Amino acid sequence: MSLAPTSDQPLYQQLADSFAEAIHQGTLKPGKRLPAIRRVAQSHQVSVNTVLNAWQMLEDRGLIEARPQSGYYVRGVLPAVTRHGQHKARVRDPSSGKLDLIDKVFAAQNHPDYTNISLACPQDSELFPAARIARITASLLRRHPNMIGRYALPPGSERLREEIARRALHAGQTLTADEITLTHGCMEALQLALRAVTQPGDCVGLESPTYFFLFPLLASLGLKALEIPTDPQHGLSLDALEMLLQEQRIKALIAMPSAQNPLGCGMSLENKKRLAKLVNTYHVPLIEDGLYDELQFDWPLSPAVKAFDRDGWVIYCTSFTKTVAPDFRIGWTAAGRFHDAIARLKAVSSMAESALLSETLAEFLASGGYDHHLRTLRRRYAANLDEARGLIARYFPEGTRATLPRGGFVFWVELPGGVNTTEMFDRLLQEQICVTPGALYSLSERYNHALRLSCCYPFDARYTRAIQRAGEIACELAGLTCGEPQGVPLRPQTV
């Protein structure tokens, strides 16, 4: 790799990223010795201090380790979570006892004195362009002081919808502003989509595991759930889905094909095309949750399934809450054949999104700063995931496995020794530490030994200590010692 002195990244970070990628791709395998520092400095035409700084960064990310009088070596890392065992597809009522556990977890996550290592809401102010957003908002108010004195009416900011349509090209979608409905975050987009395509009593297909707040959402609409096997590396099982479609067992499907929550996995391009073909063939709408799509680590971005939607059976839903401004709560949907129905539902439920916030976001997108911001976020989250996985390998029981995220900032951890992570959750609450037990992510009991962790926090002593205590309690519950097993690269090769 040739380093770019004119890049906005320091040379040591560029060097660290290049070696990190070699580790992720499997070129540098666990246990392999890194080249001598002076040799790396000469070959890349940088100083010895630059290489030392790069090595320090790789150590912090848990990718390499120094061995006295020997040099630097690629560390053993967590083995990947493998395909879960087969399970029988059962229709379930989402208004089960799981909702009580969800309420308990949310209460803990909202407590200001708790250290949270699981909530998928970025808490680090450096992750958002707050100062620039504030300047844009102030400028808009100076130029248009009457803006906050007028109601925003459907369909909402045309300029923002035009900017969204322009950016959708990165995900392979060809849209116009008129095909886009602005929503109050991604959750409202999902809710509107479900209301448009289902009736109370219908059954909706879900990934397993899936985002846990879909269960109370389905329950509030009187819908039932059918969980579909989802591979920790490759995503939704299309063979299982096709069988359900042939048997007409589901009226709609919700899936995250590009950067799934909680697994972090992504479907291949071939499988995305097949998924689009299936829902168009069987006329069953796919509600595609693209919340983390712009945080995929691979470039160019893998297209959305919506990009291959032939007859409008894919409803794409996303928002800017994870990337730009969480409190703005601005999302959008491109609903294909269901556009008019969803636009009407939006108008009668919450009318339109704030004109001030929408125009602020539109200005930020139009200014060209968003792409630079996303590049920084992707690098930051990739590094955070590396470091968090290194901490898990250090402090959690031997035999612990973790998924290999293709994007976003959450990953899935499965514990050995019959550890019940709900019990682990209760134990950690006593120390004001909050994790999210795997039991939340399914209506079955198959993930009681798993948990989801999040990497969108400052990696300070408080965060590190929380992961250490979680690991210590997991070791105690499992009756096992902590360890660093040899394993596979942290992330799979680029598709």
Short mmCIF file of C-alpha atoms in Angstrom, two decimals:
data_model
loop_
_atom_site.label_atom_id
_atom_site.label_comp_id
_atom_site.label_asym_id
_atom_site.label_seq_id
_atom_site.Cartn_x
_atom_site.Cartn_y
_atom_site.Cartn_z
CA MET A 1 0.00 0.00 0.00
CA SER A 2 1.24 3.52 -0.82
CA LEU A 3 0.59 6.11 1.86
CA ALA A 4 -0.87 9.49 0.97
CA PRO A 5 0.90 12.38 2.76
CA THR A 6 -1.83 14.81 1.63
CA SER A 7 -4.64 12.71 3.15
CA ASP A 8 -6.61 14.01 6.12
CA GLN A 9 -5.49 10.83 7.93
CA PRO A 10 -2.12 10.81 9.73
CA LEU A 11 0.47 8.52 8.13
CA TYR A 12 0.58 6.24 11.16
CA GLN A 13 -3.19 5.72 10.96
CA GLN A 14 -3.01 4.93 7.24
CA LEU A 15 -0.25 2.42 7.97
CA ALA A 16 -2.22 0.86 10.82
CA ASP A 17 -5.33 0.58 8.64
CA SER A 18 -3.38 -1.13 5.86
CA PHE A 19 -2.00 -3.78 8.22
CA ALA A 20 -5.40 -4.14 9.92
CA GLU A 21 -6.94 -4.89 6.55
CA ALA A 22 -4.27 -7.53 5.87
CA ILE A 23 -5.24 -9.16 9.16
CA HIS A 24 -8.96 -8.96 8.37
CA GLN A 25 -8.41 -10.48 4.94
CA GLY A 26 -6.37 -13.34 6.40
CA THR A 27 -3.12 -12.32 4.67
CA LEU A 28 -1.53 -11.93 8.11
CA LYS A 29 -2.78 -14.85 10.18
CA PRO A 30 -2.92 -15.25 13.98
CA GLY A 31 0.54 -16.01 15.33
CA LYS A 32 2.40 -14.58 12.31
CA ARG A 33 5.29 -12.24 13.05
CA LEU A 34 5.06 -8.71 11.62
CA PRO A 35 7.95 -7.38 9.51
CA ALA A 36 10.73 -5.60 11.42
CA ILE A 37 9.95 -1.99 12.27
CA ARG A 38 12.94 -0.55 10.35
CA ARG A 39 12.06 -2.63 7.30
CA VAL A 40 8.46 -1.31 7.34
CA ALA A 41 9.76 2.25 7.76
CA GLN A 42 12.07 1.88 4.76
CA SER A 43 9.55 0.22 2.48
CA HIS A 44 6.87 2.85 3.20
CA GLN A 45 9.34 5.77 3.41
CA VAL A 46 8.23 6.86 6.86
CA SER A 47 10.01 7.33 10.16
CA VAL A 48 10.50 4.62 12.77
CA ASN A 49 8.27 6.65 15.12
CA THR A 50 5.47 6.54 12.55
CA VAL A 51 5.66 2.75 12.48
CA LEU A 52 5.78 2.58 16.29
CA ASN A 53 2.68 4.77 16.48
CA ALA A 54 0.92 2.50 13.95
CA TRP A 55 1.88 -0.58 15.96
CA GLN A 56 0.56 1.09 19.13
CA MET A 57 -2.75 1.72 17.39
CA LEU A 58 -2.94 -1.93 16.28
CA GLU A 59 -2.17 -3.02 19.85
CA ASP A 60 -4.95 -0.79 21.16
CA ARG A 61 -7.32 -2.34 18.64
CA GLY A 62 -6.40 -5.80 19.91
CA LEU A 63 -4.92 -6.94 16.60
CA ILE A 64 -1.25 -7.42 17.48
CA GLU A 65 0.89 -8.02 20.56
CA ALA A 66 4.52 -7.39 21.47
CA ARG A 67 6.60 -10.39 22.55
CA PRO A 68 9.77 -9.51 24.51
CA GLN A 69 13.00 -9.87 22.51
CA SER A 70 11.01 -11.32 19.60
CA GLY A 71 8.95 -8.61 17.91
CA TYR A 72 5.28 -8.01 17.13
CA TYR A 73 2.83 -10.78 16.28
CA VAL A 74 -0.77 -11.00 15.07
CA ARG A 75 -2.89 -11.88 18.06
CA GLY A 76 -5.24 -14.80 18.31
CA VAL A 77 -8.77 -13.47 18.00
CA LEU A 78 -12.27 -14.61 18.73
CA PRO A 79 -13.58 -17.42 16.55
CA ALA A 80 -16.66 -16.55 14.53
CA VAL A 81 -20.20 -17.49 15.48
CA THR A 82 -21.24 -20.37 13.26
CA ARG A 83 -24.59 -21.24 11.71
CA HIS A 84 -27.21 -21.90 14.36
CA GLY A 85 -28.93 -25.27 14.53
CA GLN A 86 -32.09 -25.89 12.57
CA HIS A 87 -35.31 -24.81 14.23
CA LYS A 88 -38.93 -25.37 13.38
CA ALA A 89 -40.73 -22.30 12.06
CA ARG A 90 -43.50 -21.50 14.53
CA VAL A 91 -45.98 -18.63 14.46
CA ARG A 92 -45.73 -16.78 17.78
CA ASP A 93 -47.61 -14.03 19.55
CA PRO A 94 -45.14 -11.15 20.12
CA SER A 95 -47.15 -9.85 23.10
CA SER A 96 -45.40 -12.36 25.34
CA GLY A 97 -43.35 -12.04 28.51
CA LYS A 98 -40.46 -10.72 26.42
CA LEU A 99 -42.03 -7.26 26.57
CA ASP A 100 -41.44 -7.07 30.33
CA LEU A 101 -37.73 -7.81 29.81
CA ILE A 102 -37.58 -5.15 27.08
CA ASP A 103 -39.03 -2.59 29.49
CA LYS A 104 -36.47 -3.58 32.14
CA VAL A 105 -33.58 -3.23 29.70
CA PHE A 106 -34.78 0.17 28.45
CA ALA A 107 -35.12 1.44 32.01
CA ALA A 108 -31.50 0.45 32.72
CA GLN A 109 -30.26 1.90 29.42
CA ASN A 110 -31.85 5.25 30.20
CA HIS A 111 -30.35 5.49 33.69
CA PRO A 112 -27.70 8.25 33.66
CA ASP A 113 -25.51 6.54 36.28
CA TYR A 114 -25.20 3.24 34.41
CA THR A 115 -22.34 2.29 32.12
CA ASN A 116 -24.00 1.10 28.94
CA ILE A 117 -22.15 -1.26 26.61
CA SER A 118 -25.16 -2.42 24.63
CA LEU A 119 -27.45 0.43 23.58
CA ALA A 120 -27.22 1.10 19.83
CA CYS A 121 -27.40 4.86 20.28
CA PRO A 122 -24.03 6.61 19.82
CA GLN A 123 -23.06 8.52 22.95
CA ASP A 124 -19.77 10.07 21.83
CA SER A 125 -20.19 13.68 20.70
CA GLU A 126 -17.20 13.26 18.35
CA LEU A 127 -19.30 10.87 16.25
CA PHE A 128 -21.62 13.62 15.01
CA PRO A 129 -21.01 16.93 13.19
CA ALA A 130 -22.78 18.84 15.96
CA ALA A 131 -20.95 22.15 15.51
CA ARG A 132 -21.56 22.24 11.76
CA ILE A 133 -25.23 21.30 12.17
CA ALA A 134 -25.60 24.07 14.75
CA ARG A 135 -24.10 26.64 12.37
CA ILE A 136 -26.42 25.58 9.55
CA THR A 137 -29.47 25.78 11.83
CA ALA A 138 -28.49 29.23 13.09
CA SER A 139 -27.92 30.47 9.55
CA LEU A 140 -31.33 29.20 8.42
CA LEU A 141 -33.05 30.95 11.30
CA ARG A 142 -31.28 34.22 10.53
CA ARG A 143 -32.29 34.04 6.87
CA HIS A 144 -35.80 32.67 7.46
CA PRO A 145 -36.91 33.74 10.98
CA ASN A 146 -40.54 32.91 10.23
CA MET A 147 -39.76 29.26 9.52
CA ILE A 148 -40.55 28.11 13.07
CA GLY A 149 -43.84 30.00 12.99
CA ARG A 150 -45.31 27.92 10.18
CA TYR A 151 -46.64 24.39 10.12
CA ALA A 152 -44.76 21.86 8.05
CA LEU A 153 -47.21 20.17 5.69
CA PRO A 154 -47.04 16.92 3.74
CA PRO A 155 -45.06 15.79 1.86
CA GLY A 156 -42.40 17.81 3.69
CA SER A 157 -39.16 19.42 2.52
CA GLU A 158 -38.74 18.98 -1.22
CA ARG A 159 -35.06 19.92 -1.00
CA LEU A 160 -34.37 17.16 1.54
CA ARG A 161 -36.26 14.61 -0.54
CA GLU A 162 -34.21 15.64 -3.58
CA GLU A 163 -30.96 15.22 -1.63
CA ILE A 164 -32.11 11.80 -0.38
CA ALA A 165 -32.92 10.72 -3.92
CA ARG A 166 -29.45 11.85 -5.05
CA ARG A 167 -27.74 9.94 -2.24
CA ALA A 168 -29.85 6.81 -2.82
CA LEU A 169 -27.84 6.25 -5.98
CA HIS A 170 -24.98 5.07 -3.71
CA ALA A 171 -27.23 2.17 -2.66
CA GLY A 172 -28.19 1.40 -6.26
CA GLN A 173 -31.64 3.00 -5.99
CA THR A 174 -33.00 5.26 -8.72
CA LEU A 175 -35.62 7.44 -7.04
CA THR A 176 -37.29 10.80 -7.46
CA ALA A 177 -38.23 13.19 -4.67
CA ASP A 178 -41.90 12.34 -5.23
CA GLU A 179 -41.24 8.67 -4.43
CA ILE A 180 -39.89 9.47 -0.96
CA THR A 181 -41.91 9.91 2.24
CA LEU A 182 -40.20 11.61 5.19
CA THR A 183 -40.84 9.94 8.55
CA HIS A 184 -40.12 10.44 12.23
CA GLY A 185 -37.14 8.11 12.31
CA CYS A 186 -36.82 4.60 10.96
CA MET A 187 -39.24 3.13 13.51
CA GLU A 188 -42.12 5.22 12.16
CA ALA A 189 -41.16 4.17 8.63
CA LEU A 190 -41.37 0.50 9.69
CA GLN A 191 -44.67 1.07 11.46
CA LEU A 192 -46.23 2.86 8.49
CA ALA A 193 -45.05 0.08 6.18
CA LEU A 194 -46.61 -2.61 8.38
CA ARG A 195 -49.88 -0.68 8.62
CA ALA A 196 -49.97 -0.33 4.83
CA VAL A 197 -49.43 -4.00 3.99
CA THR A 198 -50.96 -6.03 6.85
CA GLN A 199 -54.17 -6.52 8.82
CA PRO A 200 -54.48 -7.50 12.51
CA GLY A 201 -53.96 -11.24 12.82
CA ASP A 202 -51.54 -11.46 9.87
CA CYS A 203 -48.17 -13.15 10.26
CA VAL A 204 -44.91 -11.28 9.53
CA GLY A 205 -41.60 -13.00 8.79
CA LEU A 206 -38.60 -11.85 10.85
CA GLU A 207 -34.91 -12.67 10.90
CA SER A 208 -33.71 -14.72 13.86
CA PRO A 209 -32.18 -13.13 15.84
CA THR A 210 -33.75 -9.76 15.02
CA TYR A 211 -33.99 -6.23 16.43
CA PHE A 212 -35.94 -6.71 19.64
CA PHE A 213 -38.18 -3.63 19.39
CA LEU A 214 -39.94 -5.20 16.42
CA PHE A 215 -41.79 -7.47 18.88
CA PRO A 216 -43.68 -4.67 20.71
CA LEU A 217 -44.25 -2.99 17.34
CA LEU A 218 -45.93 -6.12 15.95
CA ALA A 219 -47.88 -6.60 19.17
CA SER A 220 -49.23 -3.03 19.02
CA LEU A 221 -50.60 -3.74 15.53
CA GLY A 222 -52.13 -7.11 16.44
CA LEU A 223 -49.67 -9.01 14.23
CA LYS A 224 -47.99 -12.38 14.75
CA ALA A 225 -44.34 -13.26 14.13
CA LEU A 226 -42.62 -16.13 12.36
CA GLU A 227 -38.85 -16.28 12.82
CA ILE A 228 -36.68 -17.33 9.88
CA PRO A 229 -33.15 -18.77 10.34
CA THR A 230 -30.44 -16.17 9.76
CA ASP A 231 -26.80 -17.11 9.23
CA PRO A 232 -24.35 -15.09 11.38
CA GLN A 233 -22.16 -14.36 8.34
CA HIS A 234 -24.45 -14.56 5.30
CA GLY A 235 -27.82 -13.36 6.56
CA LEU A 236 -31.38 -14.53 6.03
CA SER A 237 -31.90 -18.13 4.85
CA LEU A 238 -33.49 -17.71 1.43
CA ASP A 239 -34.24 -21.42 1.14
CA ALA A 240 -36.31 -21.27 4.33
CA LEU A 241 -37.97 -18.06 3.15
CA GLU A 242 -38.89 -19.53 -0.23
CA MET A 243 -40.57 -22.48 1.47
CA LEU A 244 -42.64 -20.11 3.64
CA LEU A 245 -43.60 -18.05 0.59
CA GLN A 246 -44.67 -21.17 -1.31
CA GLU A 247 -46.83 -22.20 1.66
CA GLN A 248 -48.27 -18.64 1.92
CA ARG A 249 -47.45 -18.49 5.62
CA ILE A 250 -46.42 -14.81 5.82
CA LYS A 251 -48.05 -11.59 4.61
CA ALA A 252 -44.89 -9.48 4.84
CA LEU A 253 -41.20 -9.76 5.67
CA ILE A 254 -38.91 -7.43 7.65
CA ALA A 255 -35.17 -7.82 7.08
CA MET A 256 -31.84 -5.95 7.31
CA PRO A 257 -29.89 -7.37 4.35
CA SER A 258 -26.77 -5.13 4.47
CA ALA A 259 -25.67 -4.62 8.10
CA GLN A 260 -27.99 -6.64 10.28
CA ASN A 261 -28.82 -5.80 13.88
CA PRO A 262 -27.77 -7.63 16.09
CA LEU A 263 -25.44 -9.86 14.03
CA GLY A 264 -23.71 -7.25 11.87
CA CYS A 265 -23.76 -9.61 8.88
CA GLY A 266 -24.52 -8.75 5.26
CA MET A 267 -26.03 -10.69 2.39
CA SER A 268 -24.08 -11.27 -0.80
CA LEU A 269 -25.05 -9.40 -3.95
CA GLU A 270 -26.32 -12.65 -5.47
CA ASN A 271 -28.58 -13.29 -2.48
CA LYS A 272 -29.92 -9.74 -2.51
CA LYS A 273 -30.95 -10.20 -6.13
CA ARG A 274 -32.56 -13.53 -5.27
CA LEU A 275 -34.44 -11.97 -2.33
CA ALA A 276 -35.82 -9.21 -4.57
CA LYS A 277 -36.91 -11.80 -7.12
CA LEU A 278 -38.64 -13.93 -4.45
CA VAL A 279 -40.79 -11.13 -3.04
CA ASN A 280 -41.68 -9.89 -6.52
CA THR A 281 -42.58 -13.40 -7.67
CA TYR A 282 -44.75 -14.25 -4.65
CA HIS A 283 -46.14 -10.70 -4.22
CA VAL A 284 -45.16 -10.52 -0.54
CA PRO A 285 -43.79 -7.11 0.48
CA LEU A 286 -40.29 -6.89 1.89
CA ILE A 287 -39.84 -4.11 4.44
CA GLU A 288 -36.11 -3.50 4.05
CA ASP A 289 -34.56 -1.87 7.12
CA GLY A 290 -31.52 0.02 5.84
CA LEU A 291 -30.65 1.83 9.06
CA TYR A 292 -26.95 0.87 8.98
CA ASP A 293 -26.51 0.68 5.20
CA GLU A 294 -24.33 3.79 4.95
CA LEU A 295 -22.06 2.42 7.69
CA GLN A 296 -20.98 -0.62 5.68
CA PHE A 297 -17.21 -1.04 5.82
CA ASP A 298 -16.75 -2.18 2.22
CA TRP A 299 -16.57 0.40 -0.57
CA PRO A 300 -18.36 0.80 -2.86
CA LEU A 301 -21.39 0.10 -0.70
CA SER A 302 -23.28 -3.09 -1.37
CA PRO A 303 -26.59 -2.10 -3.03
CA ALA A 304 -29.88 -2.33 -1.19
CA VAL A 305 -32.32 -5.08 -2.17
CA LYS A 306 -34.54 -2.19 -3.27
CA ALA A 307 -32.10 -1.63 -6.14
CA PHE A 308 -33.32 -4.90 -7.70
CA ASP A 309 -37.02 -4.35 -7.02
CA ARG A 310 -38.79 -5.01 -10.33
CA ASP A 311 -42.44 -4.29 -9.50
CA GLY A 312 -42.37 -2.21 -6.30
CA TRP A 313 -42.69 -4.96 -3.67
CA VAL A 314 -39.75 -3.68 -1.58
CA ILE A 315 -40.37 -0.89 0.95
CA TYR A 316 -37.05 0.67 1.88
CA CYS A 317 -36.85 2.31 5.34
CA THR A 318 -33.99 4.16 6.99
CA SER A 319 -33.05 7.34 8.87
CA PHE A 320 -30.19 9.69 9.70
CA THR A 321 -30.31 9.01 13.45
CA LYS A 322 -27.24 6.75 13.45
CA THR A 323 -25.08 8.94 11.24
CA VAL A 324 -25.87 12.67 11.54
CA ALA A 325 -28.31 13.89 14.17
CA PRO A 326 -30.04 11.42 16.51
CA ASP A 327 -32.34 14.02 18.06
CA PHE A 328 -33.63 15.19 14.67
CA ARG A 329 -35.39 11.83 14.29
CA ILE A 330 -35.62 12.25 10.52
CA GLY A 331 -36.11 9.10 8.48
CA TRP A 332 -37.55 8.21 5.12
CA THR A 333 -39.11 5.45 3.10
CA ALA A 334 -39.28 4.61 -0.59
CA ALA A 335 -42.34 2.39 -0.76
CA GLY A 336 -42.78 1.49 -4.40
CA ARG A 337 -46.36 0.36 -5.12
CA PHE A 338 -47.30 1.22 -1.52
CA HIS A 339 -46.17 4.86 -1.71
CA ASP A 340 -49.61 6.45 -1.79
CA ALA A 341 -50.93 4.33 1.09
CA ILE A 342 -47.93 5.13 3.28
CA ALA A 343 -48.02 8.85 2.42
CA ARG A 344 -51.68 9.00 3.50
CA LEU A 345 -50.95 7.13 6.73
CA LYS A 346 -48.08 9.51 7.48
CA ALA A 347 -50.28 12.54 6.94
CA VAL A 348 -53.01 11.39 9.32
CA SER A 349 -50.63 10.06 12.01
CA SER A 350 -47.92 12.72 12.37
CA MET A 351 -48.50 15.12 9.44
CA ALA A 352 -44.92 16.09 8.44
CA GLU A 353 -41.39 16.47 9.79
CA SER A 354 -40.04 19.78 11.12
CA ALA A 355 -39.22 22.20 8.30
CA LEU A 356 -36.28 23.66 10.24
CA LEU A 357 -34.69 20.29 10.94
CA SER A 358 -35.38 19.02 7.42
CA GLU A 359 -33.86 22.08 5.75
CA THR A 360 -30.86 21.91 8.08
CA LEU A 361 -30.25 18.30 7.12
CA ALA A 362 -30.76 19.08 3.43
CA GLU A 363 -28.16 21.85 3.61
CA PHE A 364 -25.68 19.52 5.30
CA LEU A 365 -26.19 16.83 2.66
CA ALA A 366 -25.91 19.34 -0.19
CA SER A 367 -22.70 20.88 1.19
CA GLY A 368 -20.68 17.72 0.53
CA GLY A 369 -19.64 17.23 4.13
CA TYR A 370 -21.66 14.08 4.65
CA ASP A 371 -19.41 11.74 2.65
CA HIS A 372 -16.32 12.88 4.54
CA HIS A 373 -18.20 12.42 7.80
CA LEU A 374 -19.26 8.89 6.82
CA ARG A 375 -15.70 7.90 5.93
CA THR A 376 -14.58 9.01 9.38
CA LEU A 377 -17.44 7.12 11.04
CA ARG A 378 -16.69 3.89 9.18
CA ARG A 379 -13.02 4.00 10.18
CA ARG A 380 -13.93 4.79 13.78
CA TYR A 381 -16.48 2.02 14.10
CA ALA A 382 -14.26 -0.56 12.41
CA ALA A 383 -11.49 0.30 14.88
CA ASN A 384 -13.93 0.23 17.81
CA LEU A 385 -15.18 -3.22 16.83
CA ASP A 386 -11.62 -4.49 16.62
CA GLU A 387 -10.82 -3.12 20.06
CA ALA A 388 -14.03 -4.41 21.65
CA ARG A 389 -13.46 -7.87 20.23
CA GLY A 390 -9.93 -7.77 21.63
CA LEU A 391 -11.37 -6.99 25.07
CA ILE A 392 -13.86 -9.84 24.76
CA ALA A 393 -11.04 -12.24 23.84
CA ARG A 394 -9.06 -11.06 26.87
CA TYR A 395 -11.75 -11.09 29.53
CA PHE A 396 -14.51 -13.51 28.48
CA PRO A 397 -14.49 -17.31 28.95
CA GLU A 398 -12.49 -19.54 26.64
CA GLY A 399 -14.78 -20.74 23.88
CA THR A 400 -16.61 -17.41 23.53
CA ARG A 401 -17.52 -16.62 19.91
CA ALA A 402 -18.43 -13.35 18.21
CA THR A 403 -19.79 -12.32 14.83
CA LEU A 404 -17.78 -10.60 12.10
CA PRO A 405 -19.60 -7.34 11.34
CA ARG A 406 -19.62 -5.92 7.81
CA GLY A 407 -20.74 -2.55 9.07
CA GLY A 408 -22.36 -0.60 11.87
CA PHE A 409 -21.23 -0.76 15.48
CA VAL A 410 -23.02 -3.72 17.10
CA PHE A 411 -21.93 -7.34 17.25
CA TRP A 412 -23.20 -10.62 18.65
CA VAL A 413 -21.43 -12.66 21.31
CA GLU A 414 -22.22 -16.28 22.20
CA LEU A 415 -20.95 -17.68 25.51
CA PRO A 416 -19.96 -21.25 26.36
CA GLY A 417 -20.78 -23.31 29.41
CA GLY A 418 -24.51 -22.76 29.49
CA VAL A 419 -24.24 -19.14 30.63
CA ASN A 420 -27.68 -17.54 30.90
CA THR A 421 -27.15 -13.95 29.80
CA THR A 422 -30.40 -12.77 31.42
CA GLU A 423 -28.91 -13.84 34.76
CA MET A 424 -25.69 -12.11 33.69
CA PHE A 425 -27.72 -8.97 32.88
CA ASP A 426 -29.27 -8.99 36.37
CA ARG A 427 -25.89 -9.47 38.04
CA LEU A 428 -24.34 -6.60 36.10
CA LEU A 429 -27.24 -4.27 36.92
CA GLN A 430 -26.21 -4.54 40.55
CA GLU A 431 -22.92 -2.92 39.51
CA GLN A 432 -24.67 -0.32 37.32
CA ILE A 433 -23.53 -1.94 34.06
CA CYS A 434 -26.04 -2.62 31.30
CA VAL A 435 -25.81 -5.30 28.59
CA THR A 436 -28.57 -6.61 26.33
CA PRO A 437 -29.30 -10.33 26.84
CA GLY A 438 -29.85 -12.54 23.80
CA ALA A 439 -33.28 -13.56 25.06
CA LEU A 440 -34.59 -10.21 23.80
CA TYR A 441 -33.81 -10.98 20.17
CA SER A 442 -36.14 -13.93 19.72
CA LEU A 443 -39.55 -15.08 20.94
CA SER A 444 -37.96 -18.51 21.50
CA GLU A 445 -35.33 -19.40 24.09
CA ARG A 446 -32.57 -20.31 21.64
CA TYR A 447 -30.37 -17.27 22.34
CA ASN A 448 -30.31 -17.34 26.14
CA HIS A 449 -26.52 -17.84 25.99
CA ALA A 450 -25.89 -14.78 23.79
CA LEU A 451 -25.77 -11.01 24.09
CA ARG A 452 -25.35 -7.97 21.87
CA LEU A 453 -22.62 -5.43 22.52
CA SER A 454 -22.30 -1.94 21.09
CA CYS A 455 -19.17 0.00 20.12
CA CYS A 456 -20.54 3.53 19.78
CA TYR A 457 -19.16 4.86 23.07
CA PRO A 458 -15.87 6.48 24.08
CA PHE A 459 -13.41 3.64 24.69
CA ASP A 460 -12.33 5.03 28.05
CA ALA A 461 -11.48 3.34 31.35
CA ARG A 462 -15.17 3.17 32.28
CA TYR A 463 -16.12 1.27 29.11
CA THR A 464 -13.14 -1.07 29.38
CA ARG A 465 -13.89 -1.80 33.02
CA ALA A 466 -17.53 -2.59 32.15
CA ILE A 467 -16.47 -5.18 29.55
CA GLN A 468 -13.94 -6.62 31.99
CA ARG A 469 -16.59 -7.04 34.71
CA ALA A 470 -19.01 -8.56 32.20
CA GLY A 471 -16.32 -11.06 31.25
CA GLU A 472 -15.46 -11.87 34.84
CA ILE A 473 -19.10 -12.56 35.70
CA ALA A 474 -19.50 -14.65 32.53
CA CYS A 475 -16.43 -16.71 33.54
CA GLU A 476 -17.89 -17.18 37.00
CA LEU A 477 -21.27 -18.31 35.63
CA ALA A 478 -19.61 -20.64 33.11
CA GLY A 479 -17.13 -22.05 35.60
CA LEU A 480 -14.37 -21.39 33.06
CA THR A 481 -11.20 -19.33 32.90
CA CYS A 482 -10.67 -16.34 30.65
CA GLY A 483 -8.56 -16.85 27.56
CA GLU A 484 -7.51 -15.77 24.09
CA PRO A 485 -8.23 -18.66 21.72
CA GLN A 486 -6.71 -18.65 18.23
CA GLY A 487 -9.27 -17.96 15.56
CA VAL A 488 -10.18 -16.44 12.23
CA PRO A 489 -9.77 -12.87 10.94
CA LEU A 490 -12.00 -10.31 12.58
CA ARG A 491 -13.98 -9.51 9.46
CA PRO A 492 -14.63 -11.60 6.37
CA GLN A 493 -13.17 -10.78 3.02
CA THR A 494 -14.79 -8.12 0.88
CA VAL A 495 -17.61 -9.44 -1.28
#
